[in-house]
Tab-separated table of C-alpha atoms in Angstrom:
chain	number	residue	atom	x	y	z
A	1	MET	CA	73.295	119.189	142.517
A	2	MET	CA	71.285	117.410	139.889
A	3	LYS	CA	71.243	120.350	137.655
A	4	LYS	CA	75.134	120.693	137.854
A	5	LEU	CA	75.436	116.944	136.937
A	6	LEU	CA	73.277	117.329	133.921
A	7	LEU	CA	75.032	120.453	132.820
A	8	LEU	CA	78.422	118.712	132.938
A	9	MET	CA	76.993	115.626	131.131
A	10	LEU	CA	75.623	117.976	128.459
A	11	LEU	CA	78.996	119.811	128.266
A	12	ALA	CA	80.899	116.504	127.893
A	13	ALA	CA	78.498	115.346	125.092
A	14	CYS	CA	79.069	118.686	123.321
A	15	LEU	CA	82.763	118.253	123.466
A	16	THR	CA	82.876	114.660	122.344
A	17	PRO	CA	83.161	114.181	118.567
A	18	ALA	CA	80.344	112.489	116.689
A	19	PHE	CA	82.587	109.663	115.942
A	20	ALA	CA	85.805	108.184	117.066
A	21	GLN	CA	89.055	109.918	115.958
A	22	PRO	CA	91.945	107.875	114.745
A	23	GLN	CA	94.164	107.095	117.782
A	24	PHE	CA	97.874	106.478	117.721
A	25	GLY	CA	98.563	102.907	116.899
A	26	GLU	CA	95.190	102.553	114.966
A	27	GLN	CA	95.269	102.186	111.210
A	28	PRO	CA	92.900	100.755	108.650
A	29	LYS	CA	93.670	97.446	106.884
A	30	LEU	CA	93.760	99.083	103.533
A	31	VAL	CA	93.788	102.578	101.870
A	32	VAL	CA	92.103	102.832	98.470
A	33	GLY	CA	92.672	105.853	96.245
A	34	VAL	CA	90.229	106.271	93.342
A	35	VAL	CA	90.863	108.935	90.651
A	36	VAL	CA	88.206	109.487	87.952
A	37	ASP	CA	89.963	111.114	85.011
A	38	GLN	CA	88.454	114.286	83.808
A	39	MET	CA	85.552	114.322	86.353
A	40	ARG	CA	83.953	117.676	86.874
A	41	TRP	CA	82.668	118.369	90.443
A	42	ASP	CA	79.224	119.062	89.138
A	43	TYR	CA	78.865	115.567	87.821
A	44	LEU	CA	77.990	114.516	91.252
A	45	SER	CA	74.842	116.516	91.221
A	46	ARG	CA	74.173	116.088	87.541
A	47	TYR	CA	73.916	112.329	87.716
A	48	TYR	CA	72.897	111.979	91.444
A	49	HIS	CA	69.379	110.839	90.739
A	50	GLN	CA	70.588	108.427	88.072
A	51	PHE	CA	73.244	106.870	90.306
A	52	THR	CA	72.484	103.595	92.062
A	53	ASN	CA	72.624	103.320	95.826
A	54	ASP	CA	75.780	101.191	95.702
A	55	GLY	CA	78.243	103.591	94.028
A	56	PHE	CA	78.552	107.439	94.148
A	57	ARG	CA	75.527	107.680	96.281
A	58	ARG	CA	76.866	105.421	98.882
A	59	LEU	CA	80.011	107.558	99.136
A	60	ILE	CA	77.979	110.829	99.257
A	61	GLY	CA	75.346	109.464	101.601
A	62	GLN	CA	77.706	107.647	104.004
A	63	GLY	CA	81.010	109.479	103.517
A	64	PHE	CA	82.433	112.951	103.803
A	65	SER	CA	82.210	115.393	100.948
A	66	CYS	CA	84.595	118.297	100.270
A	67	ASP	CA	82.473	120.417	97.938
A	68	ASN	CA	84.987	123.114	97.298
A	69	CYS	CA	88.246	121.221	96.385
A	70	LEU	CA	90.315	123.211	93.827
A	71	ILE	CA	93.481	122.569	91.903
A	72	ASN	CA	96.022	125.136	93.058
A	73	TYR	CA	98.406	125.169	90.091
A	74	ILE	CA	98.577	125.464	86.308
A	75	PRO	CA	98.298	123.590	84.073
A	76	THR	CA	95.532	121.088	85.110
A	77	VAL	CA	96.444	117.904	83.218
A	78	THR	CA	96.419	114.176	83.916
A	79	ALA	CA	100.062	113.342	84.854
A	80	ILE	CA	100.257	116.403	87.216
A	81	GLY	CA	96.977	115.760	88.725
A	82	HIS	CA	97.655	112.202	89.627
A	83	THR	CA	101.117	113.148	90.919
A	84	SER	CA	99.895	116.045	93.067
A	85	ILE	CA	97.003	113.952	94.638
A	86	TYR	CA	99.477	111.320	95.966
A	87	THR	CA	102.418	113.552	96.675
A	88	GLY	CA	100.545	116.414	98.337
A	89	THR	CA	102.566	118.935	96.225
A	90	THR	CA	102.817	120.554	92.786
A	91	PRO	CA	105.028	120.578	89.733
A	92	ALA	CA	107.314	123.186	91.454
A	93	PHE	CA	108.369	120.393	93.731
A	94	HIS	CA	107.514	116.997	92.280
A	95	GLY	CA	108.801	117.752	88.837
A	96	ILE	CA	105.993	116.145	86.788
A	97	CYS	CA	105.192	119.174	84.776
A	98	GLY	CA	102.780	117.683	82.275
A	99	ASN	CA	101.955	114.512	80.378
A	100	ASN	CA	105.006	115.738	78.258
A	101	PHE	CA	107.602	118.263	79.138
A	102	PHE	CA	111.172	119.254	78.388
A	103	LYS	CA	113.961	117.563	80.515
A	104	ASP	CA	117.477	118.539	79.884
A	105	GLY	CA	116.485	120.097	76.631
A	106	ARG	CA	114.648	117.042	75.341
A	107	LYS	CA	110.927	116.470	75.035
A	108	THR	CA	110.082	113.836	77.532
A	109	TYR	CA	106.962	111.787	78.307
A	110	CYS	CA	106.196	111.860	82.103
A	111	THR	CA	106.976	108.211	82.858
A	112	ASP	CA	109.458	107.322	79.969
A	113	ASP	CA	112.428	105.277	81.198
A	114	SER	CA	114.671	103.657	78.672
A	115	THR	CA	116.579	101.767	81.324
A	116	VAL	CA	113.752	99.373	81.933
A	117	ASN	CA	112.084	96.786	79.647
A	118	VAL	CA	108.383	95.739	79.185
A	119	VAL	CA	106.954	92.707	81.247
A	120	GLY	CA	103.880	90.958	79.875
A	121	THR	CA	103.881	91.913	76.128
A	122	ASP	CA	106.192	92.307	73.128
A	123	ASN	CA	105.261	95.991	72.703
A	124	GLN	CA	108.470	97.300	74.212
A	125	LYS	CA	107.627	101.029	73.781
A	126	LYS	CA	104.379	100.662	75.793
A	127	GLY	CA	106.331	99.125	78.729
A	128	GLN	CA	109.500	101.222	79.092
A	129	MET	CA	107.904	103.081	81.979
A	130	SER	CA	108.796	104.016	85.688
A	131	PRO	CA	108.305	106.749	88.202
A	132	ARG	CA	111.935	107.932	88.059
A	133	ASN	CA	111.073	111.369	86.568
A	134	MET	CA	108.978	112.106	89.682
A	135	LEU	CA	111.074	114.023	92.308
A	136	ALA	CA	108.885	113.509	95.427
A	137	THR	CA	107.484	110.656	97.441
A	138	THR	CA	103.907	109.530	97.506
A	139	ILE	CA	101.496	108.367	100.255
A	140	GLY	CA	102.356	104.839	99.300
A	141	ASP	CA	106.096	105.524	99.638
A	142	GLN	CA	105.585	106.978	103.138
A	143	LEU	CA	103.460	103.968	104.200
A	144	ARG	CA	106.020	101.569	102.939
A	145	LEU	CA	108.739	103.505	104.806
A	146	HIS	CA	106.718	103.554	107.899
A	147	THR	CA	106.254	99.716	107.937
A	148	ASP	CA	109.809	98.921	106.911
A	149	PHE	CA	108.411	98.084	103.353
A	150	LYS	CA	105.920	95.442	104.589
A	151	SER	CA	103.018	97.198	103.172
A	152	LYS	CA	101.885	96.377	99.687
A	153	VAL	CA	101.183	99.232	97.310
A	154	ILE	CA	99.613	98.513	93.921
A	155	GLY	CA	98.590	100.838	91.070
A	156	VAL	CA	96.025	99.946	88.348
A	157	SER	CA	94.846	101.934	85.425
A	158	TYR	CA	94.175	101.922	81.628
A	159	LYS	CA	96.858	104.667	81.331
A	160	ASP	CA	100.506	103.988	82.356
A	161	ARG	CA	100.984	107.323	84.026
A	162	ALA	CA	97.790	106.844	85.995
A	163	ALA	CA	99.018	103.604	87.511
A	164	ILE	CA	102.791	104.531	87.913
A	165	LEU	CA	102.762	107.996	89.424
A	166	PRO	CA	100.127	107.386	92.109
A	167	ALA	CA	101.696	104.118	93.254
A	168	GLY	CA	105.148	105.890	93.873
A	169	HIS	CA	108.847	104.915	93.686
A	170	SER	CA	108.773	102.022	96.050
A	171	ALA	CA	105.432	100.457	94.953
A	172	THR	CA	105.088	96.654	94.958
A	173	ALA	CA	103.740	96.954	91.408
A	174	ALA	CA	101.983	99.186	88.806
A	175	TYR	CA	99.893	97.602	86.052
A	176	TRP	CA	98.541	99.382	82.936
A	177	LEU	CA	96.792	98.313	79.691
A	178	ASP	CA	98.656	97.452	76.445
A	179	THR	CA	96.044	98.988	74.405
A	180	LYS	CA	97.066	97.072	71.232
A	181	ASN	CA	97.028	93.561	72.780
A	182	LEU	CA	94.460	94.438	75.559
A	183	GLN	CA	96.544	92.956	78.301
A	184	PHE	CA	97.698	94.344	81.631
A	185	ILE	CA	101.418	94.927	81.624
A	186	THR	CA	104.224	96.194	83.795
A	187	SER	CA	108.037	96.972	83.578
A	188	THR	CA	111.265	95.541	84.914
A	189	TYR	CA	111.260	98.459	87.339
A	190	TYR	CA	108.979	96.444	89.452
A	191	MET	CA	109.466	92.713	88.471
A	192	THR	CA	110.769	90.348	85.823
A	193	GLU	CA	107.616	88.450	85.124
A	194	LEU	CA	103.818	88.962	85.883
A	195	PRO	CA	102.425	87.228	88.956
A	196	SER	CA	100.304	84.251	88.210
A	197	TRP	CA	97.060	86.015	89.082
A	198	VAL	CA	97.809	88.673	86.471
A	199	ARG	CA	98.567	86.100	83.811
A	200	ASP	CA	95.279	84.379	84.689
A	201	PHE	CA	93.413	87.733	84.417
A	202	ASN	CA	94.818	88.440	81.039
A	203	LYS	CA	93.655	84.957	79.869
A	204	LYS	CA	90.261	85.837	81.002
A	205	MET	CA	90.539	89.070	79.020
A	206	ASP	CA	91.487	87.192	75.874
A	207	ALA	CA	88.273	85.100	76.126
A	208	ASP	CA	86.004	87.930	76.899
A	209	LYS	CA	83.558	88.599	73.924
A	210	GLU	CA	83.466	92.351	74.222
A	211	VAL	CA	87.168	92.753	74.643
A	212	LYS	CA	87.692	90.396	71.647
A	213	ALA	CA	85.359	92.451	69.459
A	214	ILE	CA	87.287	95.722	70.178
A	215	LYS	CA	90.669	94.000	69.576
A	216	LYS	CA	89.349	92.550	66.389
A	217	ALA	CA	88.194	96.055	65.171
A	218	LYS	CA	91.543	97.609	66.367
A	219	GLY	CA	89.394	100.086	68.368
A	220	ASP	CA	90.341	102.081	71.466
A	221	ILE	CA	88.819	100.388	74.535
A	222	GLY	CA	89.252	103.715	76.167
A	223	LEU	CA	86.345	104.971	74.122
A	224	SER	CA	84.080	102.549	75.656
A	225	PRO	CA	82.587	102.278	79.323
A	226	LEU	CA	83.901	98.649	79.202
A	227	CYS	CA	87.308	100.165	79.998
A	228	GLY	CA	86.054	101.210	83.498
A	229	THR	CA	84.572	97.609	83.901
A	230	VAL	CA	87.890	96.129	82.941
A	231	THR	CA	89.842	98.459	85.251
A	232	THR	CA	87.567	97.537	88.089
A	233	ASP	CA	87.904	93.790	87.350
A	234	MET	CA	91.739	94.230	87.480
A	235	ALA	CA	91.541	96.181	90.794
A	236	ILE	CA	89.447	93.406	92.419
A	237	ALA	CA	91.886	90.789	90.942
A	238	ALA	CA	94.734	92.702	92.547
A	239	LEU	CA	92.784	92.915	95.869
A	240	LYS	CA	92.509	89.167	95.883
A	241	GLY	CA	95.507	88.087	94.202
A	242	GLU	CA	97.858	90.091	96.548
A	243	GLN	CA	95.521	89.558	99.538
A	244	LEU	CA	95.535	93.367	100.112
A	245	GLY	CA	94.250	94.214	103.687
A	246	LYS	CA	94.855	90.731	104.973
A	247	GLY	CA	98.284	91.324	106.593
A	248	ASP	CA	99.536	92.848	109.831
A	249	VAL	CA	100.202	96.257	108.289
A	250	THR	CA	98.167	98.669	106.174
A	251	ASP	CA	98.261	98.141	102.382
A	252	MET	CA	97.292	100.537	99.559
A	253	LEU	CA	95.435	100.162	96.336
A	254	CYS	CA	95.505	103.049	93.761
A	255	VAL	CA	92.831	102.717	91.054
A	256	SER	CA	92.440	105.293	88.171
A	257	TYR	CA	89.564	105.276	85.664
A	258	SER	CA	90.736	106.665	82.236
A	259	GLN	CA	87.644	106.122	80.024
A	260	THR	CA	85.982	109.154	81.223
A	261	ASP	CA	88.789	111.209	79.964
A	262	VAL	CA	89.221	109.499	76.487
A	263	ILE	CA	85.439	109.793	76.020
A	264	GLY	CA	85.513	113.402	77.176
A	265	HIS	CA	88.229	114.500	74.770
A	266	LYS	CA	86.302	112.739	71.890
A	267	TRP	CA	82.733	113.763	72.749
A	268	SER	CA	82.909	116.322	75.431
A	269	THR	CA	81.037	116.905	78.679
A	270	ARG	CA	77.494	116.322	77.330
A	271	GLY	CA	75.669	113.651	75.371
A	272	GLU	CA	74.828	109.960	75.541
A	273	ARG	CA	78.319	108.664	75.537
A	274	THR	CA	79.405	110.707	78.532
A	275	ASP	CA	76.257	109.854	80.313
A	276	ALA	CA	76.777	106.189	79.699
A	277	ALA	CA	80.365	106.311	80.767
A	278	TYR	CA	79.375	107.922	84.271
A	279	LEU	CA	76.399	105.623	84.863
A	280	GLN	CA	78.491	102.398	84.111
A	281	LEU	CA	81.299	103.784	86.269
A	282	ASP	CA	78.750	104.079	89.064
A	283	LYS	CA	77.952	100.425	88.729
A	284	ASP	CA	81.537	99.442	88.595
A	285	LEU	CA	82.332	101.533	91.657
A	286	GLY	CA	79.513	99.634	93.426
A	287	ARG	CA	81.152	96.351	92.531
A	288	LEU	CA	84.546	97.564	93.775
A	289	LEU	CA	82.918	98.699	97.081
A	290	THR	CA	81.181	95.372	97.435
A	291	ALA	CA	84.507	93.523	96.884
A	292	LEU	CA	86.196	95.795	99.480
A	293	ASP	CA	83.534	94.936	101.915
A	294	GLU	CA	83.878	91.179	101.292
A	295	GLN	CA	87.710	91.039	101.153
A	296	VAL	CA	88.712	93.619	103.930
A	297	GLY	CA	85.410	94.247	105.841
A	298	ARG	CA	83.155	97.234	105.941
A	299	GLY	CA	84.823	99.896	108.013
A	300	ASN	CA	88.194	98.384	107.722
A	301	TYR	CA	89.387	100.485	104.767
A	302	LEU	CA	89.899	104.158	104.168
A	303	LEU	CA	88.815	105.191	100.601
A	304	PHE	CA	89.035	108.504	98.822
A	305	LEU	CA	87.681	109.503	95.438
A	306	THR	CA	88.724	112.470	93.359
A	307	ALA	CA	89.710	113.641	89.944
A	308	ASP	CA	92.952	114.683	88.305
A	309	HIS	CA	91.156	117.727	86.574
A	310	GLY	CA	87.881	118.644	85.203
A	311	ALA	CA	86.958	119.809	81.700
A	312	ALA	CA	85.519	122.780	79.689
A	313	HIS	CA	82.253	122.492	77.822
A	314	ASN	CA	82.716	122.161	74.019
A	315	PHE	CA	83.212	125.694	72.658
A	316	GLN	CA	80.771	125.129	69.818
A	317	PHE	CA	78.155	123.882	72.393
A	318	MET	CA	78.740	127.056	74.375
A	319	GLN	CA	78.532	129.274	71.316
A	320	ASP	CA	75.211	127.583	70.201
A	321	HIS	CA	73.799	128.713	73.634
A	322	LYS	CA	75.095	132.289	73.290
A	323	LEU	CA	77.836	131.766	75.784
A	324	PRO	CA	81.441	133.086	75.494
A	325	ALA	CA	83.861	130.337	74.338
A	326	GLY	CA	86.020	129.401	71.518
A	327	LYS	CA	89.490	128.326	70.096
A	328	TRP	CA	92.387	130.074	71.267
A	329	LEU	CA	95.337	128.118	69.818
A	330	ASN	CA	95.769	127.343	66.151
A	331	PRO	CA	98.417	125.241	64.562
A	332	ASP	CA	100.108	128.293	62.978
A	333	MET	CA	100.793	130.169	66.336
A	334	GLN	CA	104.098	128.677	66.880
A	335	ASN	CA	105.127	129.612	63.344
A	336	GLY	CA	103.789	133.044	63.812
A	337	MET	CA	106.031	133.507	66.945
A	338	ASP	CA	109.133	132.276	65.033
A	339	ALA	CA	108.336	134.620	62.151
A	340	ALA	CA	107.986	137.613	64.557
A	341	ILE	CA	111.372	136.744	66.103
A	342	ALA	CA	113.157	136.338	62.758
A	343	LYS	CA	111.733	139.647	61.476
A	344	LYS	CA	113.275	141.620	64.331
A	345	LEU	CA	116.468	139.523	64.987
A	346	GLY	CA	117.180	138.045	61.502
A	347	ASN	CA	117.788	134.505	62.601
A	348	SER	CA	117.448	131.758	60.084
A	349	ARG	CA	116.399	128.850	62.242
A	350	PRO	CA	113.411	128.483	64.441
A	351	VAL	CA	113.873	129.195	68.188
A	352	VAL	CA	110.504	128.008	69.571
A	353	ALA	CA	110.868	124.367	70.360
A	354	ASP	CA	107.147	123.531	71.233
A	355	GLU	CA	103.950	124.439	72.952
A	356	LEU	CA	102.477	122.168	75.611
A	357	ASP	CA	99.544	122.974	77.595
A	358	CYS	CA	99.565	126.650	76.758
A	359	ARG	CA	103.192	126.898	77.750
A	360	TYR	CA	105.899	127.814	75.189
A	361	PHE	CA	109.367	126.195	75.410
A	362	LEU	CA	112.187	128.279	73.863
A	363	ASP	CA	115.042	126.335	72.198
A	364	ARG	CA	118.040	127.696	74.105
A	365	GLN	CA	120.543	125.833	72.224
A	366	ALA	CA	119.261	127.246	68.919
A	367	ILE	CA	119.165	130.710	70.423
A	368	SER	CA	122.838	130.387	71.632
A	369	GLU	CA	124.168	128.934	68.416
A	370	GLN	CA	122.716	131.880	66.478
A	371	GLY	CA	124.208	134.495	68.715
A	372	LEU	CA	120.726	135.684	69.915
A	373	ASP	CA	119.992	137.055	73.342
A	374	TYR	CA	117.557	134.885	75.216
A	375	GLU	CA	115.855	137.645	77.057
A	376	GLN	CA	115.373	139.597	73.742
A	377	VAL	CA	113.878	136.490	72.042
A	378	LYS	CA	111.553	136.003	75.062
A	379	ALA	CA	110.500	139.544	75.076
A	380	ILE	CA	109.455	139.469	71.338
A	381	ALA	CA	107.643	136.140	71.791
A	382	ILE	CA	105.702	137.512	74.900
A	383	GLU	CA	104.745	140.683	72.903
A	384	TYR	CA	103.571	138.637	70.006
A	385	LEU	CA	101.351	136.473	72.215
A	386	ARG	CA	99.881	139.485	74.032
A	387	GLN	CA	98.636	140.728	70.707
A	388	SER	CA	96.931	137.401	69.970
A	389	PRO	CA	93.051	137.289	70.310
A	390	HIS	CA	91.309	135.861	73.438
A	391	VAL	CA	94.421	136.072	75.666
A	392	SER	CA	93.897	137.290	79.250
A	393	PHE	CA	97.488	137.147	80.322
A	394	VAL	CA	100.938	136.205	79.156
A	395	VAL	CA	103.290	135.150	82.094
A	396	ASP	CA	107.156	135.207	81.945
A	397	PHE	CA	107.365	132.085	84.119
A	398	GLU	CA	110.701	132.944	85.637
A	399	ARG	CA	109.481	136.320	86.702
A	400	ALA	CA	105.824	135.402	87.601
A	401	ALA	CA	106.324	136.512	91.244
A	402	SER	CA	107.172	140.105	90.420
A	403	GLN	CA	104.678	140.579	87.496
A	404	SER	CA	101.423	142.566	87.648
A	405	LEU	CA	99.103	139.616	87.741
A	406	PRO	CA	95.977	138.665	89.785
A	407	ALA	CA	96.893	136.643	92.708
A	408	VAL	CA	95.042	133.547	91.599
A	409	ILE	CA	97.083	133.484	88.309
A	410	ARG	CA	100.460	134.338	89.982
A	411	ASP	CA	100.155	131.797	92.793
A	412	ARG	CA	99.035	128.970	90.541
A	413	ALA	CA	101.659	129.738	87.927
A	414	LEU	CA	104.315	129.723	90.535
A	415	LEU	CA	103.135	126.400	92.029
A	416	GLY	CA	103.042	125.095	88.496
A	417	TYR	CA	106.515	126.107	87.605
A	418	HIS	CA	109.637	123.948	87.705
A	419	TYR	CA	112.521	126.150	86.222
A	420	ARG	CA	114.102	123.197	84.407
A	421	ARG	CA	111.057	121.615	83.112
A	422	SER	CA	108.007	123.979	82.713
A	423	GLY	CA	109.091	126.048	79.808
A	424	ASP	CA	109.497	129.850	79.375
A	425	ILE	CA	106.189	131.447	78.757
A	426	LEU	CA	102.605	130.709	79.938
A	427	VAL	CA	99.566	131.816	78.210
A	428	VAL	CA	96.256	132.309	80.130
A	429	PRO	CA	93.376	132.263	77.533
A	430	GLU	CA	90.065	134.077	78.092
A	431	PRO	CA	87.477	132.042	80.129
A	432	GLY	CA	85.766	129.354	77.908
A	433	TYR	CA	88.710	129.484	75.416
A	434	TYR	CA	91.046	126.580	75.035
A	435	SER	CA	93.947	125.215	73.056
A	436	PHE	CA	92.697	123.610	69.886
A	437	GLY	CA	95.246	121.879	67.704
A	438	LYS	CA	95.255	119.556	64.631
A	439	THR	CA	94.354	116.573	66.607
A	440	SER	CA	91.452	118.157	68.518
A	441	SER	CA	87.873	116.612	68.175
A	442	PRO	CA	85.469	119.308	67.034
A	443	VAL	CA	82.774	117.859	69.220
A	444	GLY	CA	85.204	117.089	72.110
A	445	THR	CA	86.735	119.128	74.771
A	446	THR	CA	90.013	119.515	76.702
A	447	HIS	CA	91.352	121.041	79.970
A	448	GLY	CA	94.400	122.685	81.398
A	449	GLU	CA	93.395	126.017	82.837
A	450	TRP	CA	92.844	127.662	86.231
A	451	ASN	CA	89.147	128.149	85.743
A	452	PRO	CA	86.550	126.270	87.707
A	453	TYR	CA	85.573	124.065	85.045
A	454	ASP	CA	89.039	122.611	84.935
A	455	ALA	CA	90.067	123.150	88.541
A	456	HIS	CA	86.988	122.307	90.735
A	457	ILE	CA	87.144	118.568	91.351
A	458	PRO	CA	85.222	116.142	93.505
A	459	LEU	CA	86.655	114.872	96.690
A	460	LEU	CA	84.900	112.207	98.816
A	461	PHE	CA	86.155	110.280	101.859
A	462	TYR	CA	84.638	107.080	102.882
A	463	GLY	CA	85.114	104.235	105.344
A	464	TRP	CA	87.538	103.838	108.282
A	465	LYS	CA	86.964	106.660	110.862
A	466	VAL	CA	85.053	108.762	108.402
A	467	ASP	CA	81.464	109.778	109.363
A	468	HIS	CA	78.839	111.420	107.110
A	469	GLY	CA	79.273	115.101	106.452
A	470	ALA	CA	80.415	117.881	104.209
A	471	THR	CA	82.223	121.111	103.932
A	472	SER	CA	82.142	124.019	101.593
A	473	ARG	CA	85.412	125.330	102.898
A	474	GLU	CA	88.019	125.824	100.172
A	475	VAL	CA	90.538	122.898	100.177
A	476	HIS	CA	93.050	121.821	97.650
A	477	ILE	CA	94.216	118.812	95.746
A	478	THR	CA	97.421	118.854	97.658
A	479	ASP	CA	95.381	118.410	100.886
A	480	ILE	CA	94.467	114.891	100.106
A	481	ALA	CA	97.900	113.194	100.904
A	482	ALA	CA	98.217	115.379	104.046
A	483	THR	CA	94.736	114.192	105.278
A	484	VAL	CA	95.364	110.418	104.627
A	485	CYS	CA	98.805	110.669	106.266
A	486	GLN	CA	97.438	112.408	109.231
A	487	MET	CA	94.750	109.893	109.812
A	488	LEU	CA	97.242	106.995	109.457
A	489	HIS	CA	99.713	108.859	111.722
A	490	ILE	CA	102.421	108.486	109.210
A	491	GLN	CA	104.902	111.123	107.900
A	492	GLN	CA	103.624	113.157	104.898
A	493	PRO	CA	105.275	112.842	101.485
A	494	ASN	CA	108.588	114.533	101.447
A	495	ALA	CA	107.551	117.644	99.389
A	496	CYS	CA	104.040	117.783	100.840
A	497	ILE	CA	102.682	121.340	100.947
A	498	GLY	CA	99.128	120.373	101.760
A	499	GLU	CA	97.201	120.684	105.008
A	500	ALA	CA	95.218	118.020	106.532
A	501	ILE	CA	91.458	118.554	106.190
A	502	LEU	CA	90.574	118.004	109.952
A	503	GLU	CA	86.859	117.706	109.377
A	504	VAL	CA	87.244	114.525	107.582
A	505	SER	CA	88.519	112.670	110.774
A	506	GLY	CA	86.460	114.576	113.186
A	507	GLU	CA	89.081	116.735	114.489
A	508	LYS	CA	88.611	120.471	115.110
A	509	ASP	CA	90.779	123.438	114.419
């Protein structure tokens, strides 16, 4: 009898999760989303022994790490990444097809909105922004819907798109930095004047010696680790100013660190500047976690940290070490395509509108007005690109599903393609080769491709109902929103294609 009892107790222990799963009706006080712009997954191990115990090492040591989180679309760029994290879907559904893309035949910045005005500065162009170009809802939108719009949802970043798109359509507010005046601003999409706590914060910014020095020199604060410190300070100010996590319903804070991307583009993935950016970010992250502990209470908030994309190593650095890499695009490529088309069809006006993130946009109006056949123009352009050096594949976006392509390229192209916004032709360069235009830094880097250096990103969960652990199972950037919504027991965003990562909350398949 005693042996049977012990056997039953042992069986019960084996079936009991190591930690309590979220139950219906249970929710954290606050959800915090942290995005580190251009953070490669391998930076977690590269800097691990230099990190403090309060920042990244706290998340790794006490949280749950998804070590094989991949971006499942092309191209891998900032606006798409931030949108996909919070909507749980891809450009095919959420419509944010790049930092810039063509909409109704016109080149459009992802958050441009001429119907709104700036709030907090006289720099009107910097503030005419909103999430209206985004076609899907976000985690924050679903949280607001679930609580009859009682939840507060705030977005904070140096970049407008990194504050606006994560926070969603129904956000309480999104704040981004006017890089000229070095003040946090917003638009009339959210409010008509800044709250007093934001005005007070901006006054402190004005008095800060380091900020004043950058402003006086007319420098870009994004090129300094100070940008991350200022972003953290603003996030903490929002936490306290809006009393996030203090109410009867769950609130959300979306924080994006952009200096890592600005510095990476300028000075690449290696060197003292990149090192300094990540080591300072670690300290700032520690300060944010401490503020969350004090304001909301340890264990009362659910936090995730990820990246919108990674980055390639600088091609010259790779070549110096006998590794394959180089420039794919040059400024004359578009002119060469137009010349090839004109030679065969005799048109007098250019018909290639632009190249954005290795995607070519044909000018359908110019094609029609010159009596040209669109399919014929496209076929000539594709053949020209196929003859270009260091090109792996050229994809007719509209026909990607039926083309002879490796599944990894076909599937990611399809998920990255919105037929009204993504252009006509996608170029996939050889591994290590990337687009290099007139404004590219010769010692810097970029991103945008399907390859692991661009598409393998960190994903850490920490806090409420999250126990220590890790998985090497392949998960995707689109699974983040599904996981958070599953844990909160709220509906997923309305175009979500992700699947909840059950290991995070202790659930089993």
